[in-house]
Amino acid sequence: MKGRWSSIVDGKGFDIALVALPLTFLLALSGVPLIYNVLMSLQQVDLFSLGTFWRPYVGFKNYSELFAQQETWPILANTAIFVAASIVGQFLIGFGLALMFSTNFPGASWLRGLFLVSWVMPGLVVGAIWSWILSGDFGVLNYLLRESGLINGNIFWRSDPNYSLLGVIIANIWLGISFNMILLSVGLSAIPADLYEAAELDGANAWQRFWTITLPMMRSSIGAVIALGIILTLQQFDLFAAITSGGPNDSSNVAQYWAWELSFRQYDFAKGATISVIMIVFVMVAAFVYVRSTRHEIRG
Amino acid sequence: MRHTLRERLMLAAALVLTTVYLFPLYWMYITTLKSGSAIFASPPAFWPTDPQWQIYGHVWHSRNMGRYILNSLVIASGAVAIVSVLGVGCAYVLARYRNIWVDAGLFLVLMLQVLPASLMITPIFVGFSQVGLLHYPRLAVIIAIAAKGMPFFIVLVRATFMNVPRELEEAALVDGDSRSGAFFRIALPLARKGILVSGMLIFMQAFGEFVYSRSMIQRVELQPASVGLYSFMAPNANEWNSIMAYAAIYMTPLLAVFVLLQRGIVSGLTSGALK
């Protein structure tokens, strides 16, 4: 007994204890629910069987029922559109800003820091602000678009099924620009300056330098940023809750919001778990790419 | 001379883009100062002609914001306490060794980091209800948030410990200190700045958390400010000046902390997220 205790104070036991405790906590609260989620998707779960451990197994009935529902495919399509459009917008704007701030004009680092404020804002606050900006009759976005002649009538961003998803995408792009920009800035600053100087001496113009030096050197950072962007976009929930609640008529609904709705609005926990399982598989694939693309740095 | 002109142009462009980016924030604050009829004016005023400062006090009292903010503080502090007590040691060990087990542990941590809260809430809710944890809803939310935030914290703090020279601890061991003594007396104090910044990031995330609180806390007196804002928005979405005032009161302290710690937060994020 004394030996074990002294090992914990002064030896390998100390290190093992330091790791084992948090990993047990993490496994109990993330790993176990993950497996439990798969289990629940194969069971019949309703409000009555919620509190019991033993529930009837129904095999893949939840899955087949889910894909027989008429809203399933449109919602999955919305999810794909939401992710793709958000990533394209966030990445292009974020990369442009990162390139601009990397030229080191006076005040660059200070201004770049300001972009990170969205990072600390509660998601629901961001959703509330954008709800008001996107508001149909009195929203400032409609006013600005009208004044600049881009639109004639007001767009009802939150209640027009043609625009509701776009409204959330705009808010999500705004939210995601900062992390794209800051991570890409890190990648840019790691490129040695003498590469550019050498290319300039050889007569390469700015565009050629971008294509032949910046893009190839940034390949692993770009991969990591896009994978991380997909993961974070699939986690976005608050904006949907605040701006459209997935409506009208599921036109702006996405899988991660629908899973919650199924469980906590319709109390169909089995369906909620089923859609969660499907989406978590996608997240895991993106995460695998992300972890792979940063692996050499992890070990460093 | 050509150089300075170019620099000035870049600065001007950056200023314009920053202004455009920060406009939503400005719009929130400016809306709070408008009267109930002024918010629906067309064209909208971009500068308050008749600022209504009393709205902050009014919203604070009428929405009972003190209780909501207190609940947010309780939840965020609890989550940070769990995450730091459990996470610091784990980050330290993962930074000090390099073998297959550490790689496996890191991989596990990174994979658990990506699980979306809105997809994990269903199994967590059912599991918590079965073990009776939902009778203590704030504790349940604290534990769920801690599990969600811990991987991120471990990754960030590990990057901090990587920068603490191992030789210092070895010297302490040679001088007769124990393994745990070297950790508590040498490594921990040297990494405290990184730990503090990472803890603040977890705190800010937990302070704004919504989906777990919305799903697990039914009693209004226990709900945090995010759920309070949600219930304020849902039924009467025409009091936009009051809603924006609520949002402003909720997030301005976070903004202030961010400005104070900006340097540390930016470097902490960049070193952790890509490493």
Coordinates of C-alpha atoms in Angstrom, one line a residue:
Chain A
M1 CA 0.0 0.0 0.0
K2 CA 2.8 2.3 1.0
G3 CA 4.5 1.5 -2.3
R4 CA 1.5 2.4 -4.4
W5 CA 1.0 5.7 -2.6
S6 CA 4.6 6.7 -3.0
S7 CA 4.4 5.8 -6.7
I8 CA 1.5 8.3 -7.0
V9 CA 3.4 11.0 -5.2
D10 CA 6.8 10.3 -6.9
G11 CA 6.8 8.0 -9.9
K12 CA 5.0 6.6 -12.8
G13 CA 1.8 6.3 -10.8
F14 CA 1.7 10.1 -10.6
D15 CA 1.6 10.5 -14.4
I16 CA -0.8 7.7 -14.9
A17 CA -3.2 9.1 -12.3
L18 CA -3.0 12.5 -13.9
V19 CA -4.1 11.0 -17.3
A20 CA -6.4 8.3 -16.2
L21 CA -8.8 10.5 -14.2
P22 CA -9.7 13.0 -16.9
L23 CA -9.8 10.3 -19.6
T24 CA -12.2 8.3 -17.5
F25 CA -14.3 11.4 -17.1
L26 CA -14.2 12.1 -20.9
L27 CA -15.0 8.5 -21.8
A28 CA -17.9 8.4 -19.3
L29 CA -19.4 11.7 -20.7
S30 CA -18.5 11.6 -24.4
G31 CA -17.6 8.1 -25.2
V32 CA -20.4 6.3 -23.4
P33 CA -23.1 8.6 -24.7
L34 CA -21.7 8.1 -28.2
I35 CA -22.2 4.3 -27.9
Y36 CA -25.5 4.8 -26.1
N37 CA -26.6 6.9 -29.0
V38 CA -26.0 4.1 -31.4
L39 CA -27.8 1.7 -29.0
M40 CA -30.8 4.1 -28.8
S41 CA -31.1 4.4 -32.5
L42 CA -31.8 0.6 -32.6
Q43 CA -34.4 0.7 -29.8
Q44 CA -37.9 2.0 -29.3
V45 CA -37.6 5.0 -27.0
D46 CA -40.4 7.2 -26.0
L47 CA -41.4 9.2 -23.0
F48 CA -42.6 6.1 -21.2
S49 CA -39.5 4.0 -21.6
L50 CA -37.2 7.0 -21.1
G51 CA -36.3 6.1 -17.5
T52 CA -35.8 2.4 -18.0
F53 CA -32.6 0.7 -19.1
W54 CA -34.2 -2.2 -20.9
R55 CA -36.1 -1.2 -24.0
P56 CA -37.4 -3.3 -26.9
Y57 CA -34.9 -3.6 -29.8
V58 CA -36.4 -2.7 -33.2
G59 CA -33.3 -3.3 -35.4
F60 CA -33.0 -0.8 -38.2
K61 CA -36.7 0.2 -38.1
N62 CA -35.8 3.8 -36.9
Y63 CA -33.4 4.2 -39.8
S64 CA -35.9 2.9 -42.4
E65 CA -38.7 5.0 -41.0
L66 CA -36.5 8.1 -41.0
F67 CA -35.6 7.7 -44.6
A68 CA -39.2 7.1 -45.5
Q69 CA -40.1 10.5 -44.1
Q70 CA -40.6 13.1 -46.7
E71 CA -38.7 15.8 -44.9
T72 CA -35.5 13.8 -44.4
W73 CA -33.9 14.3 -47.8
P74 CA -34.6 18.0 -48.1
I75 CA -33.2 18.5 -44.6
L76 CA -30.0 16.5 -45.4
A77 CA -29.7 18.6 -48.6
N78 CA -30.1 21.8 -46.5
T79 CA -27.3 20.6 -44.3
A80 CA -25.0 20.0 -47.2
I81 CA -25.9 23.4 -48.7
F82 CA -25.4 25.1 -45.3
V83 CA -22.0 23.5 -44.8
A84 CA -20.7 24.0 -48.4
A85 CA -21.9 27.7 -48.7
S86 CA -20.6 28.6 -45.2
I87 CA -17.2 27.0 -45.8
V88 CA -16.8 28.7 -49.2
G89 CA -17.8 32.1 -47.8
Q90 CA -15.8 31.9 -44.6
F91 CA -12.8 30.5 -46.3
L92 CA -12.6 33.0 -49.2
I93 CA -13.2 36.1 -47.1
G94 CA -11.0 34.8 -44.2
F95 CA -8.2 34.0 -46.6
G96 CA -8.5 37.4 -48.3
L97 CA -8.3 39.1 -44.9
A98 CA -5.4 37.0 -43.8
L99 CA -3.5 37.9 -46.9
M100 CA -4.2 41.6 -46.4
F101 CA -3.2 41.6 -42.8
S102 CA 0.0 39.6 -43.6
T103 CA 1.4 42.6 -45.5
N104 CA 2.3 44.2 -42.1
F105 CA 1.0 47.7 -42.4
P106 CA 1.0 49.8 -39.2
G107 CA -1.9 48.7 -36.9
A108 CA -2.4 45.4 -38.7
S109 CA -2.1 43.1 -35.7
W110 CA -4.3 45.3 -33.6
L111 CA -7.1 45.5 -36.3
R112 CA -6.8 41.7 -36.8
G113 CA -7.4 41.2 -33.1
L114 CA -10.7 43.1 -33.4
F115 CA -12.0 40.4 -35.8
L116 CA -11.9 37.9 -33.0
V117 CA -14.6 39.5 -31.0
S118 CA -17.2 37.3 -32.7
W119 CA -15.3 34.4 -31.1
V120 CA -16.3 35.3 -27.6
M121 CA -19.8 36.3 -28.3
P122 CA -22.5 33.9 -27.1
G123 CA -24.0 32.2 -30.1
L124 CA -27.5 33.2 -29.1
V125 CA -26.5 36.9 -29.0
V126 CA -25.1 36.6 -32.5
G127 CA -28.3 35.0 -33.5
A128 CA -30.4 37.8 -31.9
I129 CA -28.4 40.5 -33.6
W130 CA -28.7 38.9 -37.0
S131 CA -32.4 38.2 -36.5
W132 CA -32.8 42.0 -36.1
I133 CA -30.5 42.8 -39.0
L134 CA -32.3 40.3 -41.3
S135 CA -35.8 41.4 -40.2
G136 CA -38.0 41.8 -43.2
D137 CA -39.8 45.1 -42.8
F138 CA -37.4 47.1 -40.6
G139 CA -34.1 45.2 -41.0
V140 CA -31.1 47.3 -41.8
L141 CA -29.8 44.8 -44.3
N142 CA -32.9 45.2 -46.5
Y143 CA -32.5 49.0 -46.1
L144 CA -28.8 48.9 -47.3
L145 CA -29.6 46.6 -50.2
R146 CA -32.5 48.7 -51.3
E147 CA -30.5 52.0 -51.1
S148 CA -27.7 50.5 -53.1
G149 CA -30.2 49.4 -55.7
L150 CA -29.5 45.7 -55.4
I151 CA -33.1 44.8 -54.6
N152 CA -36.4 46.5 -55.2
G153 CA -38.7 45.1 -52.6
N154 CA -37.9 43.8 -49.1
I155 CA -36.6 40.3 -48.7
F156 CA -38.2 38.4 -45.8
W157 CA -35.1 36.6 -44.8
R158 CA -36.6 34.8 -41.9
S159 CA -40.0 33.9 -43.2
D160 CA -39.5 33.4 -46.9
P161 CA -38.7 29.7 -47.6
N162 CA -36.5 30.8 -50.5
Y163 CA -34.2 32.9 -48.3
S164 CA -34.4 31.5 -44.8
L165 CA -31.5 29.2 -45.2
L166 CA -29.5 31.9 -46.9
G167 CA -30.1 34.2 -43.9
V168 CA -28.6 31.7 -41.5
I169 CA -25.7 31.1 -43.9
I170 CA -24.9 34.8 -44.0
A171 CA -24.9 35.0 -40.2
N172 CA -22.7 31.8 -40.0
I173 CA -20.2 33.2 -42.5
W174 CA -19.9 36.3 -40.4
L175 CA -19.3 34.2 -37.4
G176 CA -16.7 31.9 -39.1
I177 CA -14.6 34.5 -40.8
S178 CA -12.5 35.2 -37.7
F179 CA -11.3 31.7 -37.1
N180 CA -10.5 31.1 -40.8
M181 CA -8.6 34.4 -40.9
I182 CA -6.6 33.8 -37.7
L183 CA -5.6 30.2 -38.5
L184 CA -4.7 31.1 -42.1
S185 CA -2.6 34.0 -40.7
V186 CA -0.6 31.5 -38.7
G187 CA 0.1 29.5 -41.8
L188 CA 1.0 32.5 -43.8
S189 CA 3.5 33.8 -41.2
A190 CA 5.2 30.4 -41.3
I191 CA 6.3 30.8 -44.9
P192 CA 9.9 32.1 -45.1
A193 CA 10.1 35.6 -46.4
D194 CA 13.2 34.9 -48.5
L195 CA 11.2 32.6 -50.8
Y196 CA 9.2 35.7 -51.8
E197 CA 12.3 37.8 -52.2
A198 CA 13.9 35.2 -54.4
A199 CA 10.8 34.9 -56.6
E200 CA 10.6 38.7 -56.8
L201 CA 14.2 38.9 -58.0
D202 CA 13.3 36.3 -60.7
G203 CA 10.6 38.6 -61.9
A204 CA 7.5 36.8 -60.6
N205 CA 4.6 39.1 -60.1
A206 CA 2.3 39.1 -57.1
W207 CA -0.2 36.7 -58.7
Q208 CA 2.5 34.2 -59.7
R209 CA 4.0 34.4 -56.3
F210 CA 0.6 33.6 -54.8
W211 CA 0.1 30.5 -57.0
T212 CA 3.6 29.1 -56.9
I213 CA 4.6 29.9 -53.3
T214 CA 1.7 30.8 -51.0
L215 CA -0.9 28.2 -52.1
P216 CA 1.5 25.1 -52.2
M217 CA 3.1 26.1 -48.9
M218 CA -0.3 26.6 -47.3
R219 CA -1.7 23.2 -48.4
S220 CA -1.7 21.6 -45.0
S221 CA -3.1 24.7 -43.2
I222 CA -5.8 25.0 -45.7
G223 CA -6.8 21.4 -45.3
A224 CA -6.9 21.8 -41.5
V225 CA -8.9 25.0 -41.7
I226 CA -11.5 23.6 -44.0
A227 CA -11.8 20.3 -42.0
L228 CA -12.2 22.3 -38.8
G229 CA -14.7 24.6 -40.6
I230 CA -16.8 21.7 -41.5
I231 CA -16.7 20.4 -37.9
L232 CA -17.7 23.8 -36.5
T233 CA -20.4 24.4 -39.1
L234 CA -22.0 21.0 -38.2
Q235 CA -21.9 22.1 -34.6
Q236 CA -23.9 25.3 -35.3
F237 CA -27.1 25.2 -33.4
D238 CA -27.7 28.6 -31.7
L239 CA -28.1 30.5 -35.0
F240 CA -30.9 28.3 -36.1
A241 CA -32.6 28.5 -32.7
A242 CA -32.4 32.3 -32.7
I243 CA -33.1 33.2 -36.3
T244 CA -35.5 30.8 -38.0
S245 CA -36.1 27.8 -35.7
G246 CA -35.6 25.7 -38.8
G247 CA -38.6 27.1 -40.4
P248 CA -40.7 28.1 -42.2
N249 CA -41.8 24.6 -43.0
D250 CA -38.3 23.1 -42.6
S251 CA -36.9 25.3 -45.4
S252 CA -34.0 26.3 -43.2
N253 CA -33.8 23.1 -41.1
V254 CA -30.5 21.2 -40.9
A255 CA -29.8 17.8 -39.4
Q256 CA -28.1 19.0 -36.2
Y257 CA -31.2 21.2 -35.4
W258 CA -33.7 18.6 -36.5
A259 CA -32.1 15.9 -34.3
W260 CA -32.7 18.2 -31.3
E261 CA -36.2 19.0 -32.5
L262 CA -37.1 15.3 -32.8
S263 CA -35.9 14.6 -29.3
F264 CA -37.0 17.7 -27.4
R265 CA -40.0 19.0 -29.3
Q266 CA -41.6 15.8 -30.6
Y267 CA -40.1 13.6 -27.8
D268 CA -39.1 11.0 -30.4
F269 CA -35.8 10.2 -28.7
A270 CA -35.1 7.2 -30.9
K271 CA -35.4 9.3 -34.1
G272 CA -33.3 12.0 -32.6
A273 CA -30.6 9.5 -31.8
T274 CA -30.8 8.0 -35.2
I275 CA -30.2 11.2 -37.1
S276 CA -27.4 12.0 -34.5
V277 CA -25.7 8.8 -35.3
I278 CA -25.7 9.5 -39.0
M279 CA -24.4 13.1 -38.6
I280 CA -21.7 12.1 -36.0
V281 CA -20.3 9.7 -38.6
F282 CA -19.9 12.6 -41.0
V283 CA -18.3 14.7 -38.3
M284 CA -15.9 11.9 -37.4
V285 CA -14.8 11.6 -41.1
A286 CA -14.0 15.4 -41.2
A287 CA -12.3 15.1 -37.8
F288 CA -10.1 12.2 -39.1
V289 CA -9.0 14.4 -42.0
Y290 CA -8.3 17.2 -39.6
V291 CA -6.3 15.1 -37.1
R292 CA -4.3 13.5 -40.0
S293 CA -3.5 16.9 -41.5
T294 CA -2.1 18.2 -38.3
R295 CA -0.5 15.0 -37.1
H296 CA 3.1 16.0 -37.8
E297 CA 2.5 19.0 -35.6
I298 CA 0.9 17.0 -32.8
R299 CA 4.0 14.9 -32.4
G300 CA 6.4 17.8 -32.6
Chain B
M1 CA 7.8 57.1 -50.3
R2 CA 6.0 54.7 -52.6
H3 CA 6.1 52.2 -49.7
T4 CA 4.3 54.5 -47.2
L5 CA 1.5 55.3 -49.7
R6 CA 0.9 51.6 -50.2
E7 CA 0.9 51.0 -46.4
R8 CA -1.6 53.8 -46.0
L9 CA -3.8 52.4 -48.6
M10 CA -3.7 49.0 -46.9
L11 CA -4.5 50.6 -43.6
A12 CA -7.5 52.4 -45.1
A13 CA -8.8 49.2 -46.7
A14 CA -8.3 47.3 -43.4
L15 CA -10.2 50.0 -41.5
V16 CA -13.1 49.9 -43.9
L17 CA -13.3 46.1 -43.7
T18 CA -13.0 46.1 -40.0
T19 CA -15.8 48.6 -39.8
V20 CA -18.0 46.5 -42.0
Y21 CA -17.2 43.4 -40.0
L22 CA -18.0 45.1 -36.7
F23 CA -21.2 46.7 -38.0
P24 CA -23.5 44.1 -36.4
L25 CA -22.1 44.9 -33.0
Y26 CA -22.5 48.6 -33.6
W27 CA -26.1 48.0 -34.7
M28 CA -26.8 46.1 -31.5
Y29 CA -25.6 49.0 -29.3
I30 CA -27.2 51.7 -31.4
T31 CA -30.6 49.9 -31.4
T32 CA -30.6 49.8 -27.6
L33 CA -30.6 53.6 -27.5
K34 CA -33.6 54.1 -29.8
S35 CA -37.1 54.5 -28.6
G36 CA -39.8 51.9 -29.3
S37 CA -41.0 53.9 -32.3
A38 CA -37.6 55.0 -33.6
I39 CA -36.5 51.4 -34.2
F40 CA -39.1 51.1 -36.9
A41 CA -38.3 54.4 -38.5
S42 CA -37.5 54.4 -42.2
P43 CA -34.8 55.3 -43.1
P44 CA -33.2 53.9 -40.0
A45 CA -31.1 56.3 -38.0
F46 CA -27.4 55.3 -37.9
W47 CA -26.7 57.7 -35.1
P48 CA -29.0 58.0 -32.0
T49 CA -30.6 61.5 -31.9
D50 CA -32.4 60.9 -28.7
P51 CA -30.5 58.2 -26.7
Q52 CA -32.7 56.3 -24.3
W53 CA -30.2 55.2 -21.6
Q54 CA -32.9 54.1 -19.2
I55 CA -33.6 51.0 -21.2
Y56 CA -30.7 49.1 -19.7
G57 CA -32.0 49.5 -16.2
H58 CA -35.5 48.7 -17.4
V59 CA -34.6 45.5 -19.2
W60 CA -32.3 44.4 -16.3
H61 CA -35.3 44.6 -13.8
S62 CA -38.2 43.6 -16.0
R63 CA -36.4 40.5 -17.3
N64 CA -34.9 39.6 -13.9
M65 CA -31.5 39.5 -15.6
G66 CA -29.6 39.4 -12.3
R67 CA -30.8 35.8 -11.7
Y68 CA -30.1 34.7 -15.3
I69 CA -26.5 36.2 -15.2
L70 CA -25.9 34.6 -11.8
N71 CA -26.9 31.2 -13.1
S72 CA -24.6 31.7 -16.1
L73 CA -21.8 32.6 -13.7
V74 CA -22.5 29.5 -11.6
I75 CA -22.6 27.2 -14.6
A76 CA -19.5 28.7 -16.3
S77 CA -17.4 28.7 -13.0
G78 CA -18.4 25.1 -12.3
A79 CA -17.4 24.0 -15.7
V80 CA -14.1 25.8 -15.6
A81 CA -13.4 24.3 -12.1
I82 CA -13.9 20.7 -13.4
V83 CA -12.1 21.3 -16.6
S84 CA -9.0 22.9 -15.0
V85 CA -8.7 20.4 -12.1
L86 CA -9.0 17.4 -14.4
G87 CA -7.5 18.8 -17.6
V88 CA -4.2 20.4 -16.4
G89 CA -2.5 17.2 -15.3
C90 CA -3.7 15.4 -18.4
A91 CA -2.3 18.1 -20.7
Y92 CA 1.0 18.0 -18.7
V93 CA 1.5 14.3 -19.1
L94 CA 0.5 14.4 -22.8
A95 CA 3.1 17.1 -23.3
R96 CA 6.0 15.3 -21.4
Y97 CA 5.9 11.9 -23.1
R98 CA 6.1 10.7 -26.7
N99 CA 5.0 7.2 -27.2
I100 CA 2.2 5.2 -28.8
W101 CA 0.0 5.6 -25.7
V102 CA 0.3 9.3 -25.7
D103 CA -0.5 9.4 -29.4
A104 CA -3.6 7.2 -28.8
G105 CA -4.7 9.4 -25.9
L106 CA -4.3 12.6 -28.0
F107 CA -6.2 11.0 -30.8
L108 CA -9.0 10.1 -28.4
V109 CA -9.1 13.6 -27.0
L110 CA -9.1 15.2 -30.5
M111 CA -11.9 12.9 -31.7
L112 CA -14.1 13.6 -28.6
Q113 CA -13.5 17.4 -29.2
V114 CA -15.6 17.4 -32.4
L115 CA -18.8 15.8 -31.2
P116 CA -21.6 18.5 -31.8
A117 CA -23.5 19.3 -28.6
S118 CA -26.8 19.4 -30.3
L119 CA -26.3 15.8 -31.5
M120 CA -24.9 14.5 -28.2
I121 CA -27.7 16.0 -26.1
T122 CA -30.1 13.2 -26.8
P123 CA -28.0 10.4 -25.3
I124 CA -26.7 12.6 -22.5
F125 CA -30.2 13.7 -21.6
V126 CA -31.6 10.1 -21.5
G127 CA -28.5 8.9 -19.7
F128 CA -28.6 11.7 -17.1
S129 CA -32.3 11.1 -16.6
Q130 CA -31.7 7.4 -15.9
V131 CA -29.0 8.1 -13.3
G132 CA -31.1 10.8 -11.7
L133 CA -28.8 13.7 -12.5
L134 CA -31.6 15.7 -14.1
H135 CA -32.9 16.4 -10.6
Y136 CA -29.8 18.7 -10.3
P137 CA -30.1 20.4 -13.7
R138 CA -27.5 23.0 -13.2
L139 CA -25.0 20.4 -12.1
A140 CA -26.0 18.2 -15.1
V141 CA -25.3 21.1 -17.4
I142 CA -22.0 21.9 -15.7
I143 CA -20.8 18.3 -16.2
A144 CA -22.0 18.2 -19.8
I145 CA -20.2 21.5 -20.6
A146 CA -17.1 20.4 -18.8
A147 CA -17.0 17.2 -21.0
K148 CA -17.5 19.3 -24.1
G149 CA -14.8 21.8 -23.3
M150 CA -12.2 19.6 -21.8
P151 CA -10.6 18.3 -25.0
F152 CA -10.1 21.9 -26.3
F153 CA -8.6 22.9 -22.9
I154 CA -6.2 19.9 -22.9
V155 CA -5.0 20.7 -26.4
L156 CA -4.4 24.4 -25.5
V157 CA -2.7 23.7 -22.2
R158 CA -0.6 21.0 -23.7
A159 CA 0.9 23.5 -26.1
T160 CA 1.7 25.7 -23.1
F161 CA 3.5 22.9 -21.3
M162 CA 5.5 22.0 -24.4
N163 CA 7.1 25.5 -24.0
V164 CA 8.2 24.8 -20.4
P165 CA 11.7 23.4 -20.5
R166 CA 11.8 19.8 -19.2
E167 CA 15.4 20.5 -17.8
L168 CA 14.0 22.7 -15.0
E169 CA 12.0 19.8 -13.6
E170 CA 14.9 17.4 -14.0
A171 CA 17.0 19.8 -12.0
A172 CA 14.4 19.8 -9.3
L173 CA 14.3 16.0 -9.2
V174 CA 18.1 15.9 -8.9
D175 CA 17.8 18.3 -6.0
G176 CA 15.7 15.7 -4.2
D177 CA 12.2 16.9 -5.1
S178 CA 9.5 14.3 -5.7
R179 CA 7.8 13.8 -9.1
S180 CA 4.6 15.5 -7.9
G181 CA 6.6 18.2 -6.2
A182 CA 8.4 19.1 -9.4
F183 CA 5.0 19.3 -11.2
F184 CA 3.4 21.5 -8.6
R185 CA 6.4 23.7 -7.8
I186 CA 8.1 24.0 -11.2
A187 CA 5.9 23.1 -14.2
L188 CA 2.6 24.5 -12.9
P189 CA 3.8 28.0 -12.0
L190 CA 5.6 28.3 -15.3
A191 CA 2.6 27.4 -17.3
R192 CA 0.1 29.4 -15.3
K193 CA -0.4 32.2 -17.9
G194 CA -1.4 29.7 -20.6
I195 CA -3.6 27.8 -18.2
L196 CA -5.3 31.1 -17.2
V197 CA -6.0 32.1 -20.8
S198 CA -7.3 28.7 -21.7
G199 CA -9.5 28.7 -18.6
M200 CA -10.9 32.1 -19.6
L201 CA -11.8 30.7 -23.1
I202 CA -13.6 27.8 -21.5
F203 CA -15.4 30.2 -19.2
M204 CA -16.5 32.4 -22.1
Q205 CA -17.8 29.4 -24.0
A206 CA -19.6 28.1 -21.0
F207 CA -21.1 31.5 -20.2
G208 CA -22.7 31.6 -23.7
E209 CA -23.7 27.9 -23.8
F210 CA -27.3 27.3 -24.9
V211 CA -28.3 23.9 -26.2
Y212 CA -27.5 21.9 -23.0
S213 CA -29.1 24.5 -20.7
R214 CA -32.2 24.8 -23.0
S215 CA -32.7 21.0 -23.0
M216 CA -31.9 20.1 -19.4
I217 CA -33.0 23.1 -17.2
Q218 CA -36.8 23.4 -17.1
R219 CA -37.2 25.6 -14.0
V220 CA -36.9 29.3 -15.0
E221 CA -35.1 30.3 -11.8
L222 CA -32.2 28.0 -12.7
Q223 CA -31.8 29.0 -16.3
P224 CA -28.8 30.9 -17.6
A225 CA -28.8 34.1 -19.6
S226 CA -28.7 32.4 -23.0
V227 CA -32.0 30.6 -22.3
G228 CA -33.4 33.9 -20.9
L229 CA -32.6 35.7 -24.1
Y230 CA -34.2 32.9 -26.1
S231 CA -37.4 33.0 -24.2
F232 CA -37.4 36.8 -24.5
M233 CA -37.0 36.7 -28.3
A234 CA -39.5 34.0 -29.0
P235 CA -42.9 35.5 -28.1
N236 CA -42.5 39.3 -28.6
A237 CA -40.1 39.8 -31.4
N238 CA -41.0 43.5 -31.9
E239 CA -39.3 44.9 -28.8
W240 CA -36.0 44.9 -30.6
N241 CA -34.5 47.7 -28.6
S242 CA -35.1 45.7 -25.4
I243 CA -33.9 42.5 -26.9
M244 CA -30.7 44.2 -28.1
A245 CA -30.3 45.8 -24.6
Y246 CA -30.5 42.3 -23.1
A247 CA -27.9 41.0 -25.6
A248 CA -25.7 44.0 -24.8
I249 CA -25.8 43.6 -21.1
Y250 CA -25.1 39.9 -21.5
M251 CA -22.1 40.2 -23.8
T252 CA -20.4 43.5 -22.9
P253 CA -18.5 41.9 -19.9
L254 CA -17.3 39.2 -22.2
L255 CA -16.1 41.8 -24.6
A256 CA -14.3 43.7 -21.9
V257 CA -12.5 40.6 -20.7
F258 CA -11.6 39.8 -24.3
V259 CA -10.1 43.2 -24.9
L260 CA -8.0 42.9 -21.7
L261 CA -6.7 39.4 -22.5
Q262 CA -6.7 39.9 -26.3
R263 CA -3.0 39.2 -26.8
G264 CA -3.0 36.0 -24.7
I265 CA -6.2 34.7 -26.3
V266 CA -5.0 35.2 -29.9
S267 CA -1.6 33.5 -29.2
G268 CA -3.3 30.7 -27.2
L269 CA -5.8 30.0 -29.9
T270 CA -3.3 30.0 -32.7
S271 CA -0.8 27.8 -30.9
G272 CA -3.4 25.3 -29.8
A273 CA -5.7 25.0 -32.8
L274 CA -3.1 24.0 -35.3
K275 CA -0.9 21.9 -33.0

